[in-house]
GROMACS .gro file of N, CA and C in nm:
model
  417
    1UNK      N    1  14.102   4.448   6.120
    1UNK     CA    2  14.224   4.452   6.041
    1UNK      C    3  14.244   4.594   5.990
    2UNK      N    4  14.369   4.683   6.013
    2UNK     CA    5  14.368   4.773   5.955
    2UNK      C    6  14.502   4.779   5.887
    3UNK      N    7  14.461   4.889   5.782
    3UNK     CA    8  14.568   4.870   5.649
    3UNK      C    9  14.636   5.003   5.637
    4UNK      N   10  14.748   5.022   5.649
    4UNK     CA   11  14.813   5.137   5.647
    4UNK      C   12  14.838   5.182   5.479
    5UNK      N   13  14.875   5.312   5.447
    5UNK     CA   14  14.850   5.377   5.314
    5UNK      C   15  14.920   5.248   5.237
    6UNK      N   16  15.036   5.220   5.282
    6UNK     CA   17  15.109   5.094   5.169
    6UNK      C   18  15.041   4.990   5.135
    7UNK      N   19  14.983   4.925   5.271
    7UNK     CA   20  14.873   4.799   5.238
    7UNK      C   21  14.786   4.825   5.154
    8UNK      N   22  14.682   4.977   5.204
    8UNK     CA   23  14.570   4.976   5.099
    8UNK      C   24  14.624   4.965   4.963
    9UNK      N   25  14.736   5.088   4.924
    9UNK     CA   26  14.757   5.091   4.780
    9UNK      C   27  14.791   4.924   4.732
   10UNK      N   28  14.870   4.885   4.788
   10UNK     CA   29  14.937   4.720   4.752
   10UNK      C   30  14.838   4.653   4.666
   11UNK      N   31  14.715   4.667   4.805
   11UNK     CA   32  14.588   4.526   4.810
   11UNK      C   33  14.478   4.571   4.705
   12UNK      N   34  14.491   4.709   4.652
   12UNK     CA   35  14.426   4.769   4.551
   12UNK      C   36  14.456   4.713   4.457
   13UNK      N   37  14.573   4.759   4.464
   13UNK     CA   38  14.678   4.713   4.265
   13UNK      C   39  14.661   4.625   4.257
   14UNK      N   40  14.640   4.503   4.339
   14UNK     CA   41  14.639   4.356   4.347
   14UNK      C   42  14.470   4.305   4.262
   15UNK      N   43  14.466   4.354   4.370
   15UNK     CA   44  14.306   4.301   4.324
   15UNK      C   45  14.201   4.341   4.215
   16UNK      N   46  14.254   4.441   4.169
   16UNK     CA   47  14.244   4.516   4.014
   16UNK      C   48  14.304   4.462   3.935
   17UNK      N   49  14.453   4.379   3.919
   17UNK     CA   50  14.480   4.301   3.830
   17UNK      C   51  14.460   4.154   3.812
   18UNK      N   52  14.394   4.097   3.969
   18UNK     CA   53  14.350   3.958   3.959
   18UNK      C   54  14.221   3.951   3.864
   19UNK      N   55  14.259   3.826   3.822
   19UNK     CA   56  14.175   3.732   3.724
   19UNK      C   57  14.112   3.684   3.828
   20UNK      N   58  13.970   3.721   3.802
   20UNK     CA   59  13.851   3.624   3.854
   20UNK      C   60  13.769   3.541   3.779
   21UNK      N   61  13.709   3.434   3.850
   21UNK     CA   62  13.577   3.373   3.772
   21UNK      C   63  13.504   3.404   3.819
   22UNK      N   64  13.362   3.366   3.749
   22UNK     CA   65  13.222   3.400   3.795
   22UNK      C   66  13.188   3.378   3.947
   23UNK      N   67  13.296   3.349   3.985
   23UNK     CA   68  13.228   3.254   4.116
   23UNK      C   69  13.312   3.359   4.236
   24UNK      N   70  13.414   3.422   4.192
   24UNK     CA   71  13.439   3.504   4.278
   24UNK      C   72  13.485   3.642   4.244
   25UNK      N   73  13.386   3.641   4.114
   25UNK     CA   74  13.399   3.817   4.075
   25UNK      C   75  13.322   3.881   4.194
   26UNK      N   76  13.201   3.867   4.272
   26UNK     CA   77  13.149   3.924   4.331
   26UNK      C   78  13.214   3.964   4.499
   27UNK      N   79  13.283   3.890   4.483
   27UNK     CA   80  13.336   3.853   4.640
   27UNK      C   81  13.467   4.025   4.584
   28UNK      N   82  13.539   3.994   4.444
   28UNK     CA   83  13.625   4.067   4.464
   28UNK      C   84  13.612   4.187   4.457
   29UNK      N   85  13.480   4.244   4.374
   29UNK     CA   86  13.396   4.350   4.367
   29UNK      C   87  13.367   4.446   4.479
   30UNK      N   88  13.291   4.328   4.573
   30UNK     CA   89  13.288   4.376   4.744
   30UNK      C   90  13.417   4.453   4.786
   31UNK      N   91  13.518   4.373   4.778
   31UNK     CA   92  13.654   4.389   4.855
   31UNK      C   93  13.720   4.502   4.757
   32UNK      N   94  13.703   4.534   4.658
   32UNK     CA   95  13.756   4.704   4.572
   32UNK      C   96  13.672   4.778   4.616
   33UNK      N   97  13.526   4.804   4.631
   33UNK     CA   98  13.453   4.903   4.694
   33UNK      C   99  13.476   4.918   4.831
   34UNK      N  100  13.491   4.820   4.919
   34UNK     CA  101  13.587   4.847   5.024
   34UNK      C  102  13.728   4.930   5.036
   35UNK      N  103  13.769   4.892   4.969
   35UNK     CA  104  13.923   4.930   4.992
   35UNK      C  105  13.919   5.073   4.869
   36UNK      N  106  13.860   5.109   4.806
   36UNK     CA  107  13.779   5.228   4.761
   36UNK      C  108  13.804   5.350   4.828
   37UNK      N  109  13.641   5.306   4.927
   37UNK     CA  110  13.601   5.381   5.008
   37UNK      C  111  13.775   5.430   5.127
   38UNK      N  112  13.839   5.316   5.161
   38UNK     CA  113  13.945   5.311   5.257
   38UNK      C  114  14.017   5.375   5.254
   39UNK      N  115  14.062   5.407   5.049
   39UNK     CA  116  14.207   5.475   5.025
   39UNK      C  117  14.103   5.668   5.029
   40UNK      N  118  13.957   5.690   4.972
   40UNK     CA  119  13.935   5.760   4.991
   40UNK      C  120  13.885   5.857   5.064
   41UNK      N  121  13.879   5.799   5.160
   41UNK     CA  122  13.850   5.854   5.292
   41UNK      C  123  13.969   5.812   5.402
   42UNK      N  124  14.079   5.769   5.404
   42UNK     CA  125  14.199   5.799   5.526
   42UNK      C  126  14.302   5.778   5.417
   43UNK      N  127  14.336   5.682   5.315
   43UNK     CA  128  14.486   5.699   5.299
   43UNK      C  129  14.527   5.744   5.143
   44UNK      N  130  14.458   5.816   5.084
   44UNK     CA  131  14.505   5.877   4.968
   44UNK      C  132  14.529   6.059   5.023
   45UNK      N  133  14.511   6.081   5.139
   45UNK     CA  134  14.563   6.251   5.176
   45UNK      C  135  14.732   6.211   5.241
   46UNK      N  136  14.744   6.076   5.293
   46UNK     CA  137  14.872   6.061   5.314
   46UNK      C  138  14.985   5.983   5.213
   47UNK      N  139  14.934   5.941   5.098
   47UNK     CA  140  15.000   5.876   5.036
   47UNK      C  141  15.210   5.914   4.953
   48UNK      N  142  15.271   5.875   4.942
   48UNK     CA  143  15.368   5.915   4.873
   48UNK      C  144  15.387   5.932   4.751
   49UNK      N  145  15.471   5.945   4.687
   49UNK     CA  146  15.447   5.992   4.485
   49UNK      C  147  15.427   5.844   4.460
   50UNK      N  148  15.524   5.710   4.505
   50UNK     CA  149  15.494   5.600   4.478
   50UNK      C  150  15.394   5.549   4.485
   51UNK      N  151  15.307   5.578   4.588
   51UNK     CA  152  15.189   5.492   4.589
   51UNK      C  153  15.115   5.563   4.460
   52UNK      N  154  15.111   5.659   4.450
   52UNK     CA  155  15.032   5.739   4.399
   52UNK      C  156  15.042   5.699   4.261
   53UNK      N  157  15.147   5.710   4.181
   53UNK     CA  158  15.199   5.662   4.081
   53UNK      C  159  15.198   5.490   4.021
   54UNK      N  160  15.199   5.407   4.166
   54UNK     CA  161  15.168   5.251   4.111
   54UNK      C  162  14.963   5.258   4.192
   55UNK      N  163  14.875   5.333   4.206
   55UNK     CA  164  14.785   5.273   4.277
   55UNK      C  165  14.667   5.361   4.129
   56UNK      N  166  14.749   5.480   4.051
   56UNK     CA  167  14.673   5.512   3.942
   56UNK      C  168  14.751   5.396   3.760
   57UNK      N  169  14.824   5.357   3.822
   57UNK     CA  170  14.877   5.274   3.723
   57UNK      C  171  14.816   5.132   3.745
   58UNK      N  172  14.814   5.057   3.792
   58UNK     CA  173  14.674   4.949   3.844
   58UNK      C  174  14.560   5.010   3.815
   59UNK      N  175  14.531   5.074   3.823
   59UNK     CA  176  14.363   5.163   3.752
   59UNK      C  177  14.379   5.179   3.644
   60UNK      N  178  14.474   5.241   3.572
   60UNK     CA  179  14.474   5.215   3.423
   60UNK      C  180  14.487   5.109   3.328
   61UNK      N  181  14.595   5.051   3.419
   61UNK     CA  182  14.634   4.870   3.335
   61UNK      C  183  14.496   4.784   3.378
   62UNK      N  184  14.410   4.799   3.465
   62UNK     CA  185  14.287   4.678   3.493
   62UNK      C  186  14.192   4.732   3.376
   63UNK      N  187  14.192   4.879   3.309
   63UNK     CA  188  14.059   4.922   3.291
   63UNK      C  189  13.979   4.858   3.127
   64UNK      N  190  13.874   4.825   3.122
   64UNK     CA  191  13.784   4.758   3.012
   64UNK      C  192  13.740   4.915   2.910
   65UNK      N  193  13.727   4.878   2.756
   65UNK     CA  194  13.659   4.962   2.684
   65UNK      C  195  13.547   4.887   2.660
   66UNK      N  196  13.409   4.988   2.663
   66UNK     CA  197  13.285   4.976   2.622
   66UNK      C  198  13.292   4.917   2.430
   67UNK      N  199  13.211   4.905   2.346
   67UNK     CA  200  13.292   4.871   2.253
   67UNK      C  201  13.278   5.034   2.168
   68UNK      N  202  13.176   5.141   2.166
   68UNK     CA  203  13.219   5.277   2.151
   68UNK      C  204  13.359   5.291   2.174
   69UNK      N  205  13.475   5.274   2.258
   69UNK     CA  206  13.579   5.251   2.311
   69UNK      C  207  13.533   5.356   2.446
   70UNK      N  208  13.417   5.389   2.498
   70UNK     CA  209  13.439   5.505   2.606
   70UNK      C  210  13.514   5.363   2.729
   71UNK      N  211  13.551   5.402   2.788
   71UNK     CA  212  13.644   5.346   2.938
   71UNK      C  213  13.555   5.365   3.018
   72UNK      N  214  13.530   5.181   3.042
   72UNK     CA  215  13.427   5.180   3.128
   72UNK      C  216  13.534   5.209   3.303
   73UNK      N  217  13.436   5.267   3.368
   73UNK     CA  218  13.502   5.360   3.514
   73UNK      C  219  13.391   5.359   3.611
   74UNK      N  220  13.373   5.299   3.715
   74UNK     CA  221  13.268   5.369   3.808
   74UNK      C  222  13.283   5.467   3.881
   75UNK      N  223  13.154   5.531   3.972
   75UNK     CA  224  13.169   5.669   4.016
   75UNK      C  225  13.292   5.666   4.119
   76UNK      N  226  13.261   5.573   4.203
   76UNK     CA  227  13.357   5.574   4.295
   76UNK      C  228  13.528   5.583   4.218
   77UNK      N  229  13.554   5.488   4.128
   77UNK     CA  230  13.698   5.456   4.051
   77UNK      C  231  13.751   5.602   3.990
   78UNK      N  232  13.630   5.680   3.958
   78UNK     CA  233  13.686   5.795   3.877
   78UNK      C  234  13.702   5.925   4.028
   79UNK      N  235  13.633   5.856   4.067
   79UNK     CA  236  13.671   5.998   4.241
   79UNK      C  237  13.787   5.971   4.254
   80UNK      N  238  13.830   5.843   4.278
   80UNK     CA  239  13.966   5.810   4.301
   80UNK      C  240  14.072   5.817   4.208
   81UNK      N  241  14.067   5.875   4.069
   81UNK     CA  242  14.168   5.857   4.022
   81UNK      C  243  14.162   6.038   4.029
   82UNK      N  244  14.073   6.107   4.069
   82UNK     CA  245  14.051   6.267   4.081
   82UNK      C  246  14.144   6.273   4.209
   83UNK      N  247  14.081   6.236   4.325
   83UNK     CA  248  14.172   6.222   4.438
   83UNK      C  249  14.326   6.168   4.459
   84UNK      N  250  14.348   6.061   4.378
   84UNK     CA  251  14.509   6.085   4.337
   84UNK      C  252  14.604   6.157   4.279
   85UNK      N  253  14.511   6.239   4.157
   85UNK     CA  254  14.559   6.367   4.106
   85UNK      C  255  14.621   6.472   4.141
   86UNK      N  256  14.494   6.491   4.267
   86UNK     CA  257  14.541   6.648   4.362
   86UNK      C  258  14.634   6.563   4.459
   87UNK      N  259  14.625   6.447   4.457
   87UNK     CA  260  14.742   6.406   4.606
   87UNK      C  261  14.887   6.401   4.509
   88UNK      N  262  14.857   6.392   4.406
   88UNK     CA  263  15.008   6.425   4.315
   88UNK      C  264  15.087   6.556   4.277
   89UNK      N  265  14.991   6.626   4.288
   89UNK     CA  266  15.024   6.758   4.266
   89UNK      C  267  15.085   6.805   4.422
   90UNK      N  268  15.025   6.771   4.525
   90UNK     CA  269  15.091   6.802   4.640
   90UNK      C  270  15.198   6.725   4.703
   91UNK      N  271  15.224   6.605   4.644
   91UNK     CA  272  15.399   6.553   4.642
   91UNK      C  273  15.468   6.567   4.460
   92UNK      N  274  15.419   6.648   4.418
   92UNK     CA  275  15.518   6.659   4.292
   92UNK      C  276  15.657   6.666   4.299
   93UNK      N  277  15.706   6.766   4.381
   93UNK     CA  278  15.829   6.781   4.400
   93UNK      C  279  15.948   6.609   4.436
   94UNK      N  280  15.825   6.516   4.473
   94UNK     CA  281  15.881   6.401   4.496
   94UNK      C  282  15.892   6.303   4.404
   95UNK      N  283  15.843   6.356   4.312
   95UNK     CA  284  15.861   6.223   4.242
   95UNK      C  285  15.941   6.239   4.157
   96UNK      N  286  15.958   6.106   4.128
   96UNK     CA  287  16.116   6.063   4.036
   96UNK      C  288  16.095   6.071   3.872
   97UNK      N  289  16.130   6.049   3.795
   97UNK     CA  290  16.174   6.066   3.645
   97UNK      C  291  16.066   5.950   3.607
   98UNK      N  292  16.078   5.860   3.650
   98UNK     CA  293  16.019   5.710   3.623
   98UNK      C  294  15.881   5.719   3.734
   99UNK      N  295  15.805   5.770   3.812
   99UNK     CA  296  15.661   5.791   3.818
   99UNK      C  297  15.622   5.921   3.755
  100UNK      N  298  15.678   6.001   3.739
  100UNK     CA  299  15.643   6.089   3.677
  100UNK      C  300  15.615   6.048   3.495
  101UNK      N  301  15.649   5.955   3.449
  101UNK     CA  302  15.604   5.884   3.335
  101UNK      C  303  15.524   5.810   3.369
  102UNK      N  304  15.475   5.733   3.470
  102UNK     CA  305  15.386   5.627   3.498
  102UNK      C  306  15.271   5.688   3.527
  103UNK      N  307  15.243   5.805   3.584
  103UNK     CA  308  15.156   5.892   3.639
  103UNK      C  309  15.080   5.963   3.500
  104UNK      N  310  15.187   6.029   3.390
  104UNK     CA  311  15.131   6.075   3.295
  104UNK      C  312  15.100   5.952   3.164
  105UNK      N  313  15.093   5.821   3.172
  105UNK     CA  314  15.076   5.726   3.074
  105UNK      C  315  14.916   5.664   3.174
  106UNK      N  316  14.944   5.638   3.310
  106UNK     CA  317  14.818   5.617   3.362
  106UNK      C  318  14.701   5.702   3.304
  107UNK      N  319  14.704   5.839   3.320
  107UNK     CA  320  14.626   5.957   3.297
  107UNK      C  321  14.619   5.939   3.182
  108UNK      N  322  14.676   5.964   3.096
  108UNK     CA  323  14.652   5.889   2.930
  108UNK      C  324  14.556   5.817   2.911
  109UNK      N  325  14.611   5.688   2.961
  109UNK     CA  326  14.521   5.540   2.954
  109UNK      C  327  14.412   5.537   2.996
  110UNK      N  328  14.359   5.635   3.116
  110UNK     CA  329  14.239   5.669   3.140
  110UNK      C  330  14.111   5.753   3.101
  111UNK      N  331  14.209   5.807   2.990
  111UNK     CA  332  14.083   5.938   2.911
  111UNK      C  333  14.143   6.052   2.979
  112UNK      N  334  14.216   6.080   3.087
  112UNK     CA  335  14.265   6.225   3.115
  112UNK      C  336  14.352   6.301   3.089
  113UNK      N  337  14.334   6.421   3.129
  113UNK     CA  338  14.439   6.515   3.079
  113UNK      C  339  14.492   6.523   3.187
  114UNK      N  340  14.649   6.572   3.240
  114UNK     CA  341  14.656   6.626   3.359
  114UNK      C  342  14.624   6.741   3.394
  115UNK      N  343  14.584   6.797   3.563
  115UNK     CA  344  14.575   6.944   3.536
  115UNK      C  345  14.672   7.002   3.489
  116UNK      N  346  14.663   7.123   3.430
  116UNK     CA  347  14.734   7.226   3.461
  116UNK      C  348  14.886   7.271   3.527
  117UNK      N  349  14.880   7.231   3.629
  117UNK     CA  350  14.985   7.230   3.779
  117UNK      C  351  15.049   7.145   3.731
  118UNK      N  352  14.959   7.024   3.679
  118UNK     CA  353  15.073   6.869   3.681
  118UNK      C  354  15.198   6.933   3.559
  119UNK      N  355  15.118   6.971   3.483
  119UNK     CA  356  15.188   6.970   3.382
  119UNK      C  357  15.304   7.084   3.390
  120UNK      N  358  15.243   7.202   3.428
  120UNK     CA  359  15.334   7.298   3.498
  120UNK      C  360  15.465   7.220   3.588
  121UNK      N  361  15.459   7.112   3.642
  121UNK     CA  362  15.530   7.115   3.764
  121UNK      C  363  15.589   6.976   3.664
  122UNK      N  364  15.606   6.944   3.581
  122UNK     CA  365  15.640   6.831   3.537
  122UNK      C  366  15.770   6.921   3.428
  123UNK      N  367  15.711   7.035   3.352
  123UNK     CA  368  15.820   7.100   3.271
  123UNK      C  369  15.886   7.159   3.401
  124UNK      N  370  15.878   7.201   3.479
  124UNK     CA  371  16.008   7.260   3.567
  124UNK      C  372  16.060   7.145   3.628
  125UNK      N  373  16.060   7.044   3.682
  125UNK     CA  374  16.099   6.900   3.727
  125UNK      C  375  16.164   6.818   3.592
  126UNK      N  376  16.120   6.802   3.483
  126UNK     CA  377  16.214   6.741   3.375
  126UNK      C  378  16.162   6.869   3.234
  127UNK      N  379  16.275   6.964   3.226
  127UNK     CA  380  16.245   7.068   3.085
  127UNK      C  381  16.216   6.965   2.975
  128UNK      N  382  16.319   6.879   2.948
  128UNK     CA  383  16.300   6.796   2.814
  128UNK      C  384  16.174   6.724   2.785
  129UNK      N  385  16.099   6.681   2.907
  129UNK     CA  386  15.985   6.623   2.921
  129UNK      C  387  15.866   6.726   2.864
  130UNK      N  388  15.900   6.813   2.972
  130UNK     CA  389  15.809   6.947   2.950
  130UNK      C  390  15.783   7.013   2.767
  131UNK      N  391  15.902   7.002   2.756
  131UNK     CA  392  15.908   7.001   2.631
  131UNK      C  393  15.847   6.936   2.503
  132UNK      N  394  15.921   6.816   2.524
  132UNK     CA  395  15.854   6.734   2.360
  132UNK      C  396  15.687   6.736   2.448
  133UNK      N  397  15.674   6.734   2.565
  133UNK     CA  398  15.459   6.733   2.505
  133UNK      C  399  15.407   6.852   2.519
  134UNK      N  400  15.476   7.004   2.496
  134UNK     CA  401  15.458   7.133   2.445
  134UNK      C  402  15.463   7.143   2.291
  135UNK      N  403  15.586   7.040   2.209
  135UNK     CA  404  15.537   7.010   2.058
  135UNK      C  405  15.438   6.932   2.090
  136UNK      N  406  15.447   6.815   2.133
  136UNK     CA  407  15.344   6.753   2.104
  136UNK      C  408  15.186   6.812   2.116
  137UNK      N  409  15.169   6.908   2.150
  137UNK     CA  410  15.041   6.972   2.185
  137UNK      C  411  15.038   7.100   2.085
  138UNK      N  412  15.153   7.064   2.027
  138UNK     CA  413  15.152   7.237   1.935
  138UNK      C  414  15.138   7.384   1.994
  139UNK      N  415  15.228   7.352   2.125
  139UNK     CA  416  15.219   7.479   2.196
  139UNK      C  417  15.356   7.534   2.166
   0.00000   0.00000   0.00000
């Protein structure tokens, strides 16, 4: 069975927001480290701003706090939300008003900052945006 960039992202988001029981947390566990490995090694270098934007937004909306509140993340989950980053920065120019908020509230929700670039390329793509989180940062 093979899954083209849309499927993987789809069957990701999916299965990051399904409710499991004990009886088939493990089964679904298997099948995210699968599809993991899938988006990070063939289809997160081809992805579009959309995927990119709903496949780090499913990673943020599934994610658990430790009760410290650190965000619990595994190694693999946090490669991948690194590897969607730089695949965002290289379709920036594509994305719309509305992932470009979903992208920077994901990153939020996850403990991150954006790079640099993002943020660079987000005030020349929306000034007003760029703006209120230049006050907001007291820059």
């Amino acid at each position: 069975l093979e899954f083209n960039a849309v499927n993987a992202a789809t069957a990701y988001g999916k299965l990051l927001l399904l409710t499991t029981s004990r009886d088939t947390a493990t089964a679904r566990q298997s099948a995210l480290g699968i599809l993991e490995t899938c988006l990070l090694n063939t289809h997160v270098s081809s992805f579009k701003a959309r995927q990119c934007a709903n496949t780090l937004h499913a990673l943020a909306k599934s994610r658990r706090r430790a009760p410290d509140g650190a965000i619990l993340m595994s190694v693999e989950e946090s490669d991948l939300v690194d590897a969607l980053e730089e695949r965002a920065l290289t379709v920036a120019n594509k994305f719309k008003s509305m992932e470009i908020a979903i992208v920077l509230w994901a990153l939020a929700r996850l403990g991150r900052r954006p790079f640099a670039p993002t943020q660079a390329h987000i005030h020349d793509q929306t000034p007003a945006l760029g703006e209120a989180a230049a006050i907001e940062e007291g820059i």
